[in-house]
Short mmCIF file of C-alpha atoms in Angstrom, two decimals:
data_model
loop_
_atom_site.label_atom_id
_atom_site.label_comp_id
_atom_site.label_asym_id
_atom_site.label_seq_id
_atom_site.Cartn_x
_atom_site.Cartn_y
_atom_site.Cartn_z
CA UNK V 1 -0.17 83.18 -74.15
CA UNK V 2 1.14 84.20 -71.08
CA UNK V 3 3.74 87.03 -70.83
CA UNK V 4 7.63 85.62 -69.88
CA UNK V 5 8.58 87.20 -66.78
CA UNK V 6 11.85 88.80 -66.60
CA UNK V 7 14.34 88.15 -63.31
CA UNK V 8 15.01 90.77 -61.03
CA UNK V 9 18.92 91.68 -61.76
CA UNK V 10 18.69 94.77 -59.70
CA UNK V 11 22.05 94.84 -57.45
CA UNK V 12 21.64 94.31 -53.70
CA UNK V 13 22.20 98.06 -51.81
CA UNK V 14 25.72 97.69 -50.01
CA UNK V 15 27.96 100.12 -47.88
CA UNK V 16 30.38 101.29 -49.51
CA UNK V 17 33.82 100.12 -48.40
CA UNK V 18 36.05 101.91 -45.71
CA UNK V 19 39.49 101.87 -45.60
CA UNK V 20 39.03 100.18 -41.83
CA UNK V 21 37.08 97.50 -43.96
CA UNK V 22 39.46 96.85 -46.38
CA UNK V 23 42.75 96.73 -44.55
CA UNK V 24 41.04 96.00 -40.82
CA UNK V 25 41.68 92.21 -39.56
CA UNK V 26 39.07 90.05 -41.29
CA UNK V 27 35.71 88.77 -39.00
CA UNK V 28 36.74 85.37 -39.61
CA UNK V 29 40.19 83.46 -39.88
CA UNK V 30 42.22 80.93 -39.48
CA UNK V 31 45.48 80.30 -41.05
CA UNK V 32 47.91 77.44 -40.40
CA UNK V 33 50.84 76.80 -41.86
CA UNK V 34 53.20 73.76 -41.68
CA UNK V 35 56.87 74.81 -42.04
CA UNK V 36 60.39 73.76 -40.60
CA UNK V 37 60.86 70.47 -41.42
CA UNK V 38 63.55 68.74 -39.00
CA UNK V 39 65.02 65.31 -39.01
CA UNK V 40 65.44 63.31 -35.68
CA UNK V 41 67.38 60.33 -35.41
CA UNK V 42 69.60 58.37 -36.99
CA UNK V 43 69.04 54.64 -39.27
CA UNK V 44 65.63 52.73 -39.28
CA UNK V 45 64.86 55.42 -36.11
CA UNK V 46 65.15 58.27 -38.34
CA UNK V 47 62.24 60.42 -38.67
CA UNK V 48 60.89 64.27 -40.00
CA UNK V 49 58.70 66.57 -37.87
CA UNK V 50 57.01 70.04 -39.21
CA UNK V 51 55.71 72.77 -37.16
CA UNK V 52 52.36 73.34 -37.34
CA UNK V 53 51.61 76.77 -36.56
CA UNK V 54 47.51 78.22 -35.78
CA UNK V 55 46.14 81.84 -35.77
CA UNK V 56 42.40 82.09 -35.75
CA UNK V 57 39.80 84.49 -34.14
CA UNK V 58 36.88 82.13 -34.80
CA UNK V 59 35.72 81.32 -31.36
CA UNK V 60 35.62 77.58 -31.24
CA UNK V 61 39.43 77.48 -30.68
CA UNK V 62 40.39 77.89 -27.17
CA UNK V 63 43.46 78.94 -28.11
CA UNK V 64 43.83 82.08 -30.86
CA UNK V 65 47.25 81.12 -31.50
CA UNK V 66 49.07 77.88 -31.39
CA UNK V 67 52.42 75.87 -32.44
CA UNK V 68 53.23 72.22 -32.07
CA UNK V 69 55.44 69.92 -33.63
CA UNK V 70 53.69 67.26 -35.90
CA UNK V 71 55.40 63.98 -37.92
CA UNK V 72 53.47 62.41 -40.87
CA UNK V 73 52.46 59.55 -38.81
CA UNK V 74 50.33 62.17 -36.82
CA UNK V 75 48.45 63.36 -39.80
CA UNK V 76 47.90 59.87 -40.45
CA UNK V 77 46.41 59.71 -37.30
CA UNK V 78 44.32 62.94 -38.10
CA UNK V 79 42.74 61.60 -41.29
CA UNK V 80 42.28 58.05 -40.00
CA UNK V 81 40.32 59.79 -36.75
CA UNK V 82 38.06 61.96 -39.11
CA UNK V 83 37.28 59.17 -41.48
CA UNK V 84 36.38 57.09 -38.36
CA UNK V 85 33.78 59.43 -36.71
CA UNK V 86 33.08 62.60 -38.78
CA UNK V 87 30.83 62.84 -41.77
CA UNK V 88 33.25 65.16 -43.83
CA UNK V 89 34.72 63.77 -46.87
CA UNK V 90 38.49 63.78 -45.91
CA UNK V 91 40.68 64.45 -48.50
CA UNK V 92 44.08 62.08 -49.15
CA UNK V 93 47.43 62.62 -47.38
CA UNK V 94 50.90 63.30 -50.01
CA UNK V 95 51.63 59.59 -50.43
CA UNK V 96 53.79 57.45 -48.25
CA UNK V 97 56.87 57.39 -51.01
CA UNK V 98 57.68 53.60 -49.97
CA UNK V 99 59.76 53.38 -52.98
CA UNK V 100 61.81 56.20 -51.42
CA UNK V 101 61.59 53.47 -48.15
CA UNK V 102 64.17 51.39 -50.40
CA UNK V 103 67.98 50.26 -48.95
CA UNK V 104 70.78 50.92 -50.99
CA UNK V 105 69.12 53.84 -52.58
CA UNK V 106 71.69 56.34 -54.45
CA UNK V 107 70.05 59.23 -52.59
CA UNK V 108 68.71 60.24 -49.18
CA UNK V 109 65.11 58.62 -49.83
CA UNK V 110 62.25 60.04 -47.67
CA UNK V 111 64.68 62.50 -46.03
CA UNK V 112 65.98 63.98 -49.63
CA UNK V 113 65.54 67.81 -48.98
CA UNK V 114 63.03 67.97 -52.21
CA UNK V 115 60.71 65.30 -51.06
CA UNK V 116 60.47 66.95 -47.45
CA UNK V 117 59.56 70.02 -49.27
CA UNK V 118 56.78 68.41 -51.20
CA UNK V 119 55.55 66.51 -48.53
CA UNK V 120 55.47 69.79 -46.48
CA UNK V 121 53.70 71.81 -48.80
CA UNK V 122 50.86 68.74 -49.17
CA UNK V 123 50.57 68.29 -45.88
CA UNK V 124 50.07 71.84 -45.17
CA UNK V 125 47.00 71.76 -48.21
CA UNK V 126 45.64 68.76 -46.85
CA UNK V 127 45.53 70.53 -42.63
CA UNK V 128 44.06 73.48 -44.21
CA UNK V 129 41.05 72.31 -46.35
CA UNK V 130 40.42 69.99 -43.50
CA UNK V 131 40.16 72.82 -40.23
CA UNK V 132 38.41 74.97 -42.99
CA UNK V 133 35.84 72.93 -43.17
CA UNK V 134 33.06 74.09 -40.84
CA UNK V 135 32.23 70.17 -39.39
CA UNK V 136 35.78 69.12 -38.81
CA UNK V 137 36.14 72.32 -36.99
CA UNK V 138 33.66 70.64 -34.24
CA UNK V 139 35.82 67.63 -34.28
CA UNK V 140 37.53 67.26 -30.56
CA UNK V 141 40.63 65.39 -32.50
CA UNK V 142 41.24 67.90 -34.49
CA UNK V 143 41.61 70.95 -31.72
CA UNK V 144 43.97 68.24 -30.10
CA UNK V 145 46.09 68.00 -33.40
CA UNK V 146 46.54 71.96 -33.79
CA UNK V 147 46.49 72.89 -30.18
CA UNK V 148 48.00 70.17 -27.79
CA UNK V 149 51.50 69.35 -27.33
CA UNK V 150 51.10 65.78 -27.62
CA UNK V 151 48.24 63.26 -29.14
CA UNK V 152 46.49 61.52 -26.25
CA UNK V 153 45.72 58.26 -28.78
CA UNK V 154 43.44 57.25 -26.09
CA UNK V 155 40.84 60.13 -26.44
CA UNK V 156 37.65 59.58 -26.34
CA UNK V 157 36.02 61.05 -29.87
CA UNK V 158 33.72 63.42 -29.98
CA UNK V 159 32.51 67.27 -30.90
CA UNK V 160 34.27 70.14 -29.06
#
């Protein structure tokens, strides 16, 4: 018989830590976060942006820090985009509420300050697994979402 052999579980020699290491700014980030929900308009024209504000140091941003304002419908847009051209598995929006879309609801609906806050707090999951992800990150639709005051819907898609 032939003897078992036994796997190497010897630990890997590392540097000990630093305190420059430990508290220093880490090599890679990026951090958005979607906050300040406002609503425009009044009736059927009514609508709620968020902020969307970027800080990154990983070099395929052009910009290292970034704010823009951003409705649902642009997010939308976002996923719809990726889906179409990218080969990342995109995952799903916070749901359109259309029962919240009802007339002659006893409360505010969609603009309800609870469902804003939900809605913000999904869409600000759903931005951040996305531009974590290192293909999306190529994605020229994507830099235009987090970094461009407005969404030229008449790009032409493509990698960065």
């Amino acid at each position: 018989m032939s003897e078992a052999t036994v796997a190497d579980t010897r630990r890997l020699n590392s540097k000990p830590q630093d305190l420059t290491d430990a508290y220093g700014p880490p090599s890679n980030f990026l951090e958005i976060d979607v906050y300040d929900p406002q609503t425009i308009g009044v009736g059927r024209n009514r609508f709620t942006t968020y902020e969307v504000r970027m800080k990154t140091n990983l070099p395929i941003f052009k910009l290292k820090e970034s704010c823009v304002r951003r409705r649902y419908s642009d997010f939308e847009w976002l996923k719809n985009e990726l889906e179409r051209d990218s080969k990342i598995v995109v995952p799903p929006l916070p749901g359109k509420a259309l029962k919240r879309q009802l007339p002659f609801r006893g409360d505010e609906g969609i603009f309800e300050e609870s469902f804003i806050e939900e809605r913000r707090a999904g869409l600000e999951q759903f931005i951040n697994r996305i531009a974590g992800h290192p293909l999306a990150q190529n994605e020229r639709c994507l830099h235009m979402f987090l970094q461009e005051e407005s969404i030229d819907r008449n790009y032409i898609p493509g990698k960065v």
